[in-house]
PDB file of C-alpha atoms in Angstrom:
ATOM      1  CA  UNK Q  27      91.286 124.276  78.108  1.00 40.00           C
ATOM      2  CA  UNK Q  28      94.061 122.420  79.887  1.00 40.00           C
ATOM      3  CA  UNK Q  29      96.579 125.217  79.407  1.00 37.00           C
ATOM      4  CA  UNK Q  30      95.037 127.078  82.290  1.00 38.00           C
ATOM      5  CA  UNK Q  31      95.833 124.112  84.552  1.00 44.00           C
ATOM      6  CA  UNK Q  32      99.616 124.515  84.314  1.00 37.00           C
ATOM      7  CA  UNK Q  33      99.869 127.003  87.235  1.00 34.00           C
ATOM      8  CA  UNK Q  34      98.225 124.404  89.544  1.00 34.00           C
ATOM      9  CA  UNK Q  35     101.049 121.903  89.618  1.00 34.00           C
ATOM     10  CA  UNK Q  36     104.299 123.857  88.614  1.00 32.00           C
ATOM     11  CA  UNK Q  37     104.977 125.079  92.180  1.00 34.00           C
ATOM     12  CA  UNK Q  38     108.461 126.530  91.652  1.00 33.00           C
ATOM     13  CA  UNK Q  39     110.053 129.894  90.637  1.00 33.00           C
ATOM     14  CA  UNK Q  40     109.941 130.672  86.858  1.00 34.00           C
ATOM     15  CA  UNK Q  41     113.771 130.359  86.663  1.00 33.00           C
ATOM     16  CA  UNK Q  42     113.991 127.115  88.567  1.00 35.00           C
ATOM     17  CA  UNK Q  43     115.285 124.092  86.719  1.00 34.00           C
ATOM     18  CA  UNK Q  44     112.705 121.465  85.581  1.00 33.00           C
ATOM     19  CA  UNK Q  45     113.263 118.438  87.731  1.00 32.00           C
ATOM     20  CA  UNK Q  46     112.760 114.711  87.521  1.00 35.00           C
ATOM     21  CA  UNK Q  47     110.357 112.509  89.519  1.00 36.00           C
ATOM     22  CA  UNK Q  48     113.053 109.772  89.598  1.00 35.00           C
ATOM     23  CA  UNK Q  49     116.577 110.055  88.449  1.00 34.00           C
ATOM     24  CA  UNK Q  50     116.557 109.209  84.772  1.00 36.00           C
ATOM     25  CA  UNK Q  51     119.153 106.981  83.103  1.00 32.00           C
ATOM     26  CA  UNK Q  52     121.996 109.100  81.797  1.00 33.00           C
ATOM     27  CA  UNK Q  53     121.515 112.141  83.999  1.00 34.00           C
ATOM     28  CA  UNK Q  54     121.570 114.348  85.902  1.00 35.00           C
ATOM     29  CA  UNK Q  55     124.989 113.508  87.192  1.00 32.00           C
ATOM     30  CA  UNK Q  56     127.433 115.518  89.246  1.00 34.00           C
ATOM     31  CA  UNK Q  57     131.169 115.030  89.135  1.00 33.00           C
ATOM     32  CA  UNK Q  58     133.595 116.604  91.758  1.00 34.00           C
ATOM     33  CA  UNK Q  59     137.118 116.246  90.563  1.00 36.00           C
ATOM     34  CA  UNK Q  60     138.632 118.778  92.881  1.00 38.00           C
ATOM     35  CA  UNK Q  61     136.305 121.795  92.622  1.00 35.00           C
ATOM     36  CA  UNK Q  62     135.085 121.182  89.066  1.00 38.00           C
ATOM     37  CA  UNK Q  63     131.493 120.345  88.453  1.00 38.00           C
ATOM     38  CA  UNK Q  64     129.899 118.758  85.383  1.00 39.00           C
ATOM     39  CA  UNK Q  65     126.243 118.254  84.514  1.00 39.00           C
ATOM     40  CA  UNK Q  66     124.933 115.655  82.080  1.00 48.00           C
ATOM     41  CA  UNK Q  67     121.383 116.447  80.865  1.00 51.00           C
ATOM     42  CA  UNK Q  68     118.857 113.610  80.647  1.00 57.00           C
ATOM     43  CA  UNK Q  69     118.112 111.980  77.406  1.00 64.00           C
ATOM     44  CA  UNK Q  70     115.373 113.759  75.306  1.00 78.00           C
ATOM     45  CA  UNK Q  71     113.447 112.804  72.266  1.00 86.00           C
ATOM     46  CA  UNK Q  72     111.839 114.971  69.615  1.00 93.00           C
ATOM     47  CA  UNK Q  73     108.128 115.825  69.932  1.00 93.00           C
ATOM     48  CA  UNK Q  74     106.314 113.569  67.501  1.00 92.00           C
ATOM     49  CA  UNK Q  75     102.771 114.966  67.868  1.00 95.00           C
ATOM     50  CA  UNK Q  76     100.996 118.231  67.089  1.00 94.00           C
ATOM     51  CA  UNK Q  77      97.813 118.245  69.189  1.00 95.00           C
ATOM     52  CA  UNK Q  78      96.883 116.890  72.561  1.00 96.00           C
ATOM     53  CA  UNK Q  79      93.261 116.046  73.590  1.00 96.00           C
ATOM     54  CA  UNK Q  80      91.369 113.982  76.187  1.00 96.00           C
ATOM     55  CA  UNK Q  81      88.486 111.626  75.550  1.00 95.00           C
ATOM     56  CA  UNK Q  82      86.295 109.451  77.841  1.00 94.00           C
ATOM     57  CA  UNK Q  83      86.407 105.687  77.327  1.00 89.00           C
ATOM     58  CA  UNK Q  84      84.982 102.651  79.096  1.00 88.00           C
ATOM     59  CA  UNK Q  85      87.763 102.608  81.681  1.00 88.00           C
ATOM     60  CA  UNK Q  86      87.974 106.373  82.356  1.00 94.00           C
ATOM     61  CA  UNK Q  87      89.680 109.306  80.578  1.00 96.00           C
ATOM     62  CA  UNK Q  88      92.282 108.830  77.957  1.00 97.00           C
ATOM     63  CA  UNK Q  89      95.002 111.019  76.477  1.00 97.00           C
ATOM     64  CA  UNK Q  90      95.198 111.426  72.637  1.00 97.00           C
ATOM     65  CA  UNK Q  91      98.407 112.554  70.898  1.00 96.00           C
ATOM     66  CA  UNK Q  92      97.006 113.508  67.532  1.00 95.00           C
ATOM     67  CA  UNK Q  93      95.089 110.316  66.645  1.00 90.00           C
ATOM     68  CA  UNK Q  94      97.110 107.930  68.774  1.00 94.00           C
ATOM     69  CA  UNK Q  95      96.128 106.971  72.258  1.00 96.00           C
ATOM     70  CA  UNK Q  96      98.865 107.363  74.995  1.00 97.00           C
ATOM     71  CA  UNK Q  97     100.198 104.133  76.422  1.00 96.00           C
ATOM     72  CA  UNK Q  98     102.144 103.232  79.511  1.00 96.00           C
ATOM     73  CA  UNK Q  99     105.744 101.952  79.473  1.00 95.00           C
ATOM     74  CA  UNK Q 100     104.235  98.405  79.565  1.00 95.00           C
ATOM     75  CA  UNK Q 101     102.017  99.138  76.612  1.00 96.00           C
ATOM     76  CA  UNK Q 102      98.752  99.476  78.643  1.00 96.00           C
ATOM     77  CA  UNK Q 103      96.181 101.966  77.621  1.00 97.00           C
ATOM     78  CA  UNK Q 104      96.831 105.131  79.624  1.00 97.00           C
ATOM     79  CA  UNK Q 105      93.533 105.753  81.448  1.00 97.00           C
ATOM     80  CA  UNK Q 106      92.952 107.923  84.473  1.00 96.00           C
ATOM     81  CA  UNK Q 107      89.911 108.001  86.853  1.00 94.00           C
ATOM     82  CA  UNK Q 108      89.135 111.761  86.791  1.00 93.00           C
ATOM     83  CA  UNK Q 109      88.732 114.361  84.090  1.00 94.00           C
ATOM     84  CA  UNK Q 110      90.715 116.889  86.166  1.00 94.00           C
ATOM     85  CA  UNK Q 111      93.729 114.614  86.270  1.00 96.00           C
ATOM     86  CA  UNK Q 112      93.408 113.887  82.571  1.00 96.00           C
ATOM     87  CA  UNK Q 113      93.488 117.628  81.861  1.00 96.00           C
ATOM     88  CA  UNK Q 114      96.552 118.048  84.015  1.00 96.00           C
ATOM     89  CA  UNK Q 115      98.380 115.165  82.310  1.00 97.00           C
ATOM     90  CA  UNK Q 116      97.365 116.511  78.919  1.00 97.00           C
ATOM     91  CA  UNK Q 117      98.826 119.840  79.930  1.00 96.00           C
ATOM     92  CA  UNK Q 118     102.230 118.176  80.656  1.00 95.00           C
ATOM     93  CA  UNK Q 119     102.260 116.746  77.122  1.00 97.00           C
ATOM     94  CA  UNK Q 120     100.977 119.903  75.471  1.00 96.00           C
ATOM     95  CA  UNK Q 121     103.675 121.940  77.341  1.00 94.00           C
ATOM     96  CA  UNK Q 122     106.552 120.073  75.686  1.00 94.00           C
ATOM     97  CA  UNK Q 123     108.348 122.044  73.049  1.00 92.00           C
ATOM     98  CA  UNK Q 124     110.550 120.699  70.337  1.00 92.00           C
ATOM     99  CA  UNK Q 125     111.745 117.853  72.558  1.00 94.00           C
ATOM    100  CA  UNK Q 126     109.937 115.741  75.129  1.00 93.00           C
ATOM    101  CA  UNK Q 127     111.477 116.091  78.535  1.00 90.00           C
ATOM    102  CA  UNK Q 128     109.892 113.179  80.427  1.00 89.00           C
ATOM    103  CA  UNK Q 129     111.669 114.047  83.584  1.00 86.00           C
ATOM    104  CA  UNK Q 130     109.414 117.117  83.808  1.00 87.00           C
ATOM    105  CA  UNK Q 131     106.220 115.190  83.573  1.00 92.00           C
ATOM    106  CA  UNK Q 132     105.670 114.220  87.213  1.00 93.00           C
ATOM    107  CA  UNK Q 133     101.971 113.491  86.973  1.00 96.00           C
ATOM    108  CA  UNK Q 134     102.348 111.292  83.905  1.00 96.00           C
ATOM    109  CA  UNK Q 135     105.041 109.322  85.713  1.00 95.00           C
ATOM    110  CA  UNK Q 136     102.831 108.794  88.736  1.00 96.00           C
ATOM    111  CA  UNK Q 137      99.944 107.631  86.567  1.00 97.00           C
ATOM    112  CA  UNK Q 138     102.304 105.137  84.842  1.00 96.00           C
ATOM    113  CA  UNK Q 139     103.321 103.911  88.294  1.00 95.00           C
ATOM    114  CA  UNK Q 140      99.711 103.236  89.266  1.00 96.00           C
ATOM    115  CA  UNK Q 141      98.777 101.614  85.939  1.00 97.00           C
ATOM    116  CA  UNK Q 142     101.857  99.408  85.494  1.00 96.00           C
ATOM    117  CA  UNK Q 143     102.503  98.931  89.193  1.00 95.00           C
ATOM    118  CA  UNK Q 144     106.140  97.791  88.619  1.00 94.00           C
ATOM    119  CA  UNK Q 145     106.702  96.930  92.323  1.00 92.00           C
ATOM    120  CA  UNK Q 146     103.422  94.882  92.395  1.00 94.00           C
ATOM    121  CA  UNK Q 147     102.240  96.411  95.642  1.00 94.00           C
ATOM    122  CA  UNK Q 148      98.597  96.253  96.768  1.00 95.00           C
ATOM    123  CA  UNK Q 149      96.697  98.838  98.832  1.00 95.00           C
ATOM    124  CA  UNK Q 150      97.583  97.245 102.141  1.00 96.00           C
ATOM    125  CA  UNK Q 151     101.261  97.314 101.364  1.00 96.00           C
ATOM    126  CA  UNK Q 152     101.105 100.947 100.337  1.00 95.00           C
ATOM    127  CA  UNK Q 153      99.401 101.772 103.569  1.00 97.00           C
ATOM    128  CA  UNK Q 154     101.900  99.833 105.703  1.00 96.00           C
ATOM    129  CA  UNK Q 155     104.809 101.529 103.962  1.00 95.00           C
ATOM    130  CA  UNK Q 156     103.273 104.970 104.614  1.00 95.00           C
ATOM    131  CA  UNK Q 157     102.513 104.319 108.286  1.00 96.00           C
ATOM    132  CA  UNK Q 158     105.973 102.965 108.891  1.00 94.00           C
ATOM    133  CA  UNK Q 159     107.330 106.414 108.286  1.00 93.00           C
ATOM    134  CA  UNK Q 160     105.692 107.487 111.549  1.00 93.00           C
ATOM    135  CA  UNK Q 161     108.378 105.596 113.464  1.00 88.00           C
ATOM    136  CA  UNK Q 162     111.154 107.765 111.904  1.00 91.00           C
ATOM    137  CA  UNK Q 163     109.090 110.842 111.169  1.00 95.00           C
ATOM    138  CA  UNK Q 164     111.256 113.925 110.490  1.00 94.00           C
ATOM    139  CA  UNK Q 165     109.423 116.211 112.875  1.00 95.00           C
ATOM    140  CA  UNK Q 166     109.636 113.711 115.768  1.00 94.00           C
ATOM    141  CA  UNK Q 167     113.391 113.522 115.910  1.00 90.00           C
ATOM    142  CA  UNK Q 168     114.984 116.297 117.856  1.00 92.00           C
ATOM    143  CA  UNK Q 169     118.561 117.324 118.580  1.00 90.00           C
ATOM    144  CA  UNK Q 170     120.006 118.299 121.917  1.00 91.00           C
ATOM    145  CA  UNK Q 171     122.369 120.914 120.556  1.00 89.00           C
ATOM    146  CA  UNK Q 172     123.138 123.501 119.274  1.00 91.00           C
ATOM    147  CA  UNK Q 173     120.620 125.681 121.225  1.00 92.00           C
ATOM    148  CA  UNK Q 174     119.602 127.619 118.185  1.00 92.00           C
ATOM    149  CA  UNK Q 175     118.495 124.429 116.257  1.00 93.00           C
ATOM    150  CA  UNK Q 176     116.815 123.054 119.414  1.00 94.00           C
ATOM    151  CA  UNK Q 177     114.702 126.211 119.690  1.00 94.00           C
ATOM    152  CA  UNK Q 178     113.941 126.202 115.981  1.00 94.00           C
ATOM    153  CA  UNK Q 179     112.732 122.640 116.000  1.00 95.00           C
ATOM    154  CA  UNK Q 180     110.539 123.352 119.001  1.00 95.00           C
ATOM    155  CA  UNK Q 181     109.017 126.459 117.534  1.00 96.00           C
ATOM    156  CA  UNK Q 182     108.520 125.004 113.990  1.00 96.00           C
ATOM    157  CA  UNK Q 183     107.762 121.379 114.566  1.00 97.00           C
ATOM    158  CA  UNK Q 184     105.779 121.359 117.787  1.00 96.00           C
ATOM    159  CA  UNK Q 185     102.773 123.069 116.183  1.00 97.00           C
ATOM    160  CA  UNK Q 186     102.640 120.435 113.494  1.00 97.00           C
ATOM    161  CA  UNK Q 187     102.707 117.617 116.004  1.00 97.00           C
ATOM    162  CA  UNK Q 188      99.981 119.334 118.089  1.00 97.00           C
ATOM    163  CA  UNK Q 189      97.844 119.853 114.938  1.00 98.00           C
ATOM    164  CA  UNK Q 190      98.102 116.233 113.964  1.00 97.00           C
ATOM    165  CA  UNK Q 191      97.360 114.972 117.562  1.00 97.00           C
ATOM    166  CA  UNK Q 192      94.266 117.164 117.632  1.00 97.00           C
ATOM    167  CA  UNK Q 193      93.172 116.531 114.053  1.00 97.00           C
ATOM    168  CA  UNK Q 194      93.320 112.701 114.327  1.00 97.00           C
ATOM    169  CA  UNK Q 195      92.836 112.428 118.114  1.00 97.00           C
ATOM    170  CA  UNK Q 196      96.066 110.490 118.659  1.00 97.00           C
ATOM    171  CA  UNK Q 197      99.350 110.633 120.656  1.00 96.00           C
ATOM    172  CA  UNK Q 198     102.609 111.188 118.811  1.00 95.00           C
ATOM    173  CA  UNK Q 199     105.173 113.159 120.773  1.00 90.00           C
ATOM    174  CA  UNK Q 200     108.889 113.728 119.986  1.00 92.00           C
ATOM    175  CA  UNK Q 201     112.246 112.468 121.347  1.00 89.00           C
ATOM    176  CA  UNK Q 202     115.952 113.219 121.312  1.00 88.00           C
ATOM    177  CA  UNK Q 203     116.791 109.526 121.476  1.00 85.00           C
ATOM    178  CA  UNK Q 204     118.261 107.792 118.474  1.00 81.00           C
ATOM    179  CA  UNK Q 205     115.381 105.321 118.839  1.00 79.00           C
ATOM    180  CA  UNK Q 206     112.834 108.073 118.319  1.00 76.00           C
ATOM    181  CA  UNK Q 207     109.523 108.464 120.160  1.00 84.00           C
ATOM    182  CA  UNK Q 208     107.430 105.458 121.189  1.00 89.00           C
ATOM    183  CA  UNK Q 209     104.360 105.666 118.899  1.00 93.00           C
ATOM    184  CA  UNK Q 210     101.256 103.982 120.504  1.00 95.00           C
ATOM    185  CA  UNK Q 211      99.655 101.204 118.514  1.00 96.00           C
ATOM    186  CA  UNK Q 212      96.371 103.040 118.620  1.00 97.00           C
ATOM    187  CA  UNK Q 213      98.034 106.017 116.784  1.00 97.00           C
ATOM    188  CA  UNK Q 214      99.307 103.696 114.000  1.00 97.00           C
ATOM    189  CA  UNK Q 215      95.832 101.977 113.758  1.00 97.00           C
ATOM    190  CA  UNK Q 216      94.167 105.384 113.427  1.00 97.00           C
ATOM    191  CA  UNK Q 217      96.421 106.550 110.568  1.00 98.00           C
ATOM    192  CA  UNK Q 218      96.082 103.114 108.891  1.00 97.00           C
ATOM    193  CA  UNK Q 219      92.224 103.488 108.984  1.00 97.00           C
ATOM    194  CA  UNK Q 220      92.452 107.015 107.619  1.00 96.00           C
ATOM    195  CA  UNK Q 221      94.710 106.108 104.745  1.00 97.00           C
ATOM    196  CA  UNK Q 222      92.475 103.139 103.945  1.00 96.00           C
ATOM    197  CA  UNK Q 223      89.713 105.603 103.212  1.00 95.00           C
ATOM    198  CA  UNK Q 224      91.559 106.819 100.118  1.00 95.00           C
ATOM    199  CA  UNK Q 225      91.395 105.033  96.750  1.00 95.00           C
ATOM    200  CA  UNK Q 226      94.440 103.311  95.290  1.00 94.00           C
ATOM    201  CA  UNK Q 227      95.260 106.241  93.055  1.00 96.00           C
ATOM    202  CA  UNK Q 228      95.164 108.917  95.729  1.00 96.00           C
ATOM    203  CA  UNK Q 229      97.070 106.644  98.082  1.00 96.00           C
ATOM    204  CA  UNK Q 230      99.903 106.300  95.571  1.00 95.00           C
ATOM    205  CA  UNK Q 231     100.326 110.130  95.551  1.00 96.00           C
ATOM    206  CA  UNK Q 232     100.142 110.342  99.345  1.00 97.00           C
ATOM    207  CA  UNK Q 233     102.755 107.631  99.820  1.00 95.00           C
ATOM    208  CA  UNK Q 234     105.066 109.385  97.300  1.00 95.00           C
ATOM    209  CA  UNK Q 235     104.734 112.739  99.159  1.00 97.00           C
ATOM    210  CA  UNK Q 236     105.578 110.943 102.413  1.00 97.00           C
ATOM    211  CA  UNK Q 237     108.761 109.508 100.915  1.00 95.00           C
ATOM    212  CA  UNK Q 238     109.751 112.918  99.675  1.00 95.00           C
ATOM    213  CA  UNK Q 239     109.281 114.666 103.084  1.00 96.00           C
ATOM    214  CA  UNK Q 240     110.282 111.670 105.199  1.00 96.00           C
ATOM    215  CA  UNK Q 241     107.242 112.638 107.308  1.00 97.00           C
ATOM    216  CA  UNK Q 242     103.777 111.242 107.560  1.00 97.00           C
ATOM    217  CA  UNK Q 243     102.749 114.228 109.722  1.00 98.00           C
ATOM    218  CA  UNK Q 244     103.834 116.860 107.239  1.00 98.00           C
ATOM    219  CA  UNK Q 245     102.275 114.940 104.380  1.00 98.00           C
ATOM    220  CA  UNK Q 246      98.909 114.694 106.152  1.00 97.00           C
ATOM    221  CA  UNK Q 247      99.153 118.445 106.745  1.00 97.00           C
ATOM    222  CA  UNK Q 248      99.547 118.933 102.908  1.00 97.00           C
ATOM    223  CA  UNK Q 249      96.755 116.476 101.963  1.00 96.00           C
ATOM    224  CA  UNK Q 250      94.355 118.160 104.563  1.00 96.00           C
ATOM    225  CA  UNK Q 251      95.349 121.558 103.163  1.00 96.00           C
ATOM    226  CA  UNK Q 252      96.610 122.662 106.612  1.00 97.00           C
ATOM    227  CA  UNK Q 253      99.948 123.925 105.163  1.00 97.00           C
ATOM    228  CA  UNK Q 254     101.106 124.738 101.610  1.00 97.00           C
ATOM    229  CA  UNK Q 255     103.860 122.887  99.703  1.00 97.00           C
ATOM    230  CA  UNK Q 256     106.499 125.548 100.405  1.00 96.00           C
ATOM    231  CA  UNK Q 257     105.871 125.349 104.158  1.00 97.00           C
ATOM    232  CA  UNK Q 258     105.989 121.539 104.190  1.00 97.00           C
ATOM    233  CA  UNK Q 259     109.232 121.403 102.283  1.00 96.00           C
ATOM    234  CA  UNK Q 260     110.729 124.168 104.491  1.00 95.00           C
ATOM    235  CA  UNK Q 261     109.827 122.175 107.633  1.00 96.00           C
ATOM    236  CA  UNK Q 262     111.217 118.878 106.195  1.00 96.00           C
ATOM    237  CA  UNK Q 263     114.539 120.660 105.524  1.00 93.00           C
ATOM    238  CA  UNK Q 264     114.700 122.579 108.819  1.00 93.00           C
ATOM    239  CA  UNK Q 265     118.127 121.247 109.891  1.00 89.00           C
ATOM    240  CA  UNK Q 266     119.640 121.697 106.506  1.00 86.00           C
ATOM    241  CA  UNK Q 267     118.284 125.223 106.192  1.00 84.00           C
ATOM    242  CA  UNK Q 268     119.728 126.046 109.643  1.00 87.00           C
ATOM    243  CA  UNK Q 269     123.110 124.799 108.622  1.00 84.00           C
ATOM    244  CA  UNK Q 270     122.981 126.856 105.380  1.00 80.00           C
ATOM    245  CA  UNK Q 271     122.223 129.972 107.425  1.00 78.00           C
ATOM    246  CA  UNK Q 272     125.220 129.207 109.587  1.00 77.00           C
ATOM    247  CA  UNK Q 273     127.766 128.186 106.885  1.00 74.00           C
ATOM    248  CA  UNK Q 274     126.298 129.442 103.608  1.00 69.00           C
ATOM    249  CA  UNK Q 275     125.166 127.951 100.323  1.00 67.00           C
ATOM    250  CA  UNK Q 276     127.177 125.569  98.121  1.00 62.00           C
ATOM    251  CA  UNK Q 277     127.010 127.229  94.757  1.00 63.00           C
ATOM    252  CA  UNK Q 278     123.801 126.126  93.045  1.00 59.00           C
ATOM    253  CA  UNK Q 279     123.455 122.706  94.585  1.00 63.00           C
ATOM    254  CA  UNK Q 280     121.266 123.670  97.584  1.00 69.00           C
ATOM    255  CA  UNK Q 281     118.862 125.648  95.475  1.00 75.00           C
ATOM    256  CA  UNK Q 282     118.618 122.802  93.003  1.00 78.00           C
ATOM    257  CA  UNK Q 283     117.709 120.317  95.767  1.00 83.00           C
ATOM    258  CA  UNK Q 284     115.126 122.730  97.171  1.00 87.00           C
ATOM    259  CA  UNK Q 285     113.390 123.218  93.859  1.00 89.00           C
ATOM    260  CA  UNK Q 286     113.517 119.527  93.009  1.00 88.00           C
ATOM    261  CA  UNK Q 287     111.875 118.649  96.464  1.00 93.00           C
ATOM    262  CA  UNK Q 288     109.141 121.318  95.932  1.00 94.00           C
ATOM    263  CA  UNK Q 289     108.365 120.084  92.492  1.00 93.00           C
ATOM    264  CA  UNK Q 290     108.038 116.444  93.516  1.00 93.00           C
ATOM    265  CA  UNK Q 291     106.073 117.283  96.682  1.00 97.00           C
ATOM    266  CA  UNK Q 292     103.670 119.548  94.708  1.00 96.00           C
ATOM    267  CA  UNK Q 293     103.213 116.883  92.064  1.00 96.00           C
ATOM    268  CA  UNK Q 294     102.383 114.207  94.553  1.00 97.00           C
ATOM    269  CA  UNK Q 295     100.019 116.368  96.489  1.00 97.00           C
ATOM    270  CA  UNK Q 296      98.107 117.510  93.342  1.00 96.00           C
ATOM    271  CA  UNK Q 297      98.021 113.990  92.134  1.00 97.00           C
ATOM    272  CA  UNK Q 298      96.380 112.824  95.416  1.00 96.00           C
ATOM    273  CA  UNK Q 299      93.870 115.646  95.271  1.00 95.00           C
ATOM    274  CA  UNK Q 300      92.972 115.169  91.588  1.00 95.00           C
ATOM    275  CA  UNK Q 301      92.556 111.405  92.075  1.00 93.00           C
ATOM    276  CA  UNK Q 302      90.038 112.124  94.787  1.00 83.00           C
ATOM    277  CA  UNK Q 303      87.905 114.467  92.646  1.00 62.00           C
ATOM    278  CA  UNK Q 304      84.576 112.891  91.739  1.00 55.00           C
ATOM    279  CA  UNK Q 305      83.103 115.845  89.938  1.00 46.00           C
ATOM    280  CA  UNK Q 306      83.668 116.640  86.198  1.00 51.00           C
ATOM    281  CA  UNK Q 307      85.257 119.800  84.923  1.00 54.00           C
ATOM    282  CA  UNK Q 308      82.941 122.593  83.741  1.00 54.00           C
ATOM    283  CA  UNK Q 309      83.680 123.187  80.109  1.00 50.00           C
ATOM    284  CA  UNK Q 310      83.560 126.737  78.726  1.00 44.00           C
ATOM    285  CA  UNK Q 311      85.042 128.694  75.888  1.00 39.00           C
ATOM    286  CA  UNK Q 312      88.275 130.359  76.860  1.00 37.00           C
ATOM    287  CA  UNK Q 313      88.806 133.759  75.261  1.00 39.00           C
ATOM    288  CA  UNK Q 314      92.350 134.822  74.425  1.00 37.00           C
TER     289      UNK Q 314
END
């Protein structure tokens, strides 16, 4: 059943490299002695299970690898709040081939972060960290030159700011000053109240997306389904893409960064949506 869920969260071209949620120990690494490049693949381990299933326990939905229950890195029982999220996580484990590539399992990693909470942050701290990005939001900082980039930022970013101001009934604005725009306290309070309406799980996904895009505005556009992942990533990389058009690509490095950012952003967005689901999945027999 969960095999059909794969297409929901792998939002990158078929030939794009599988990318990590956080840089794993031992790779990937890039070396530039002169013009030479070397790539060290992350450490992998052999797949030790045959079948993956989900079951409902007292604390929520659990993941079973054969007859063993999945645990977090801190040895806590891996339990998620929604059946849809459990199916998506099970898909990640079922999709592993001969070796387990943990750096491709973005949803599993986000779940582990919530369950183990290694940084020991509470809900208020998550919200404050998310709202703080508004002070340095990507779409609020503008350049004064070159003229082409100035026009591009106006045409691409202004509609997002206008959407956010109308959607949340706030004032945001933009600035060419290094200090950025002056964000009214009422605007911050409005976003704080809105984020507080999400549960701790969904909030973890939202805050993660914000850190990827360096933009609260773009992230809210994703969570509200106003823009797709590809558009949000493109807008967050506007200046970089402009420079690439002017000066060209650097071998495979730019494409790698683009696919990595898309994968992380898609994972965080899907995670937030699945953690907000209250309905159960309708079970039916899938015909080959």
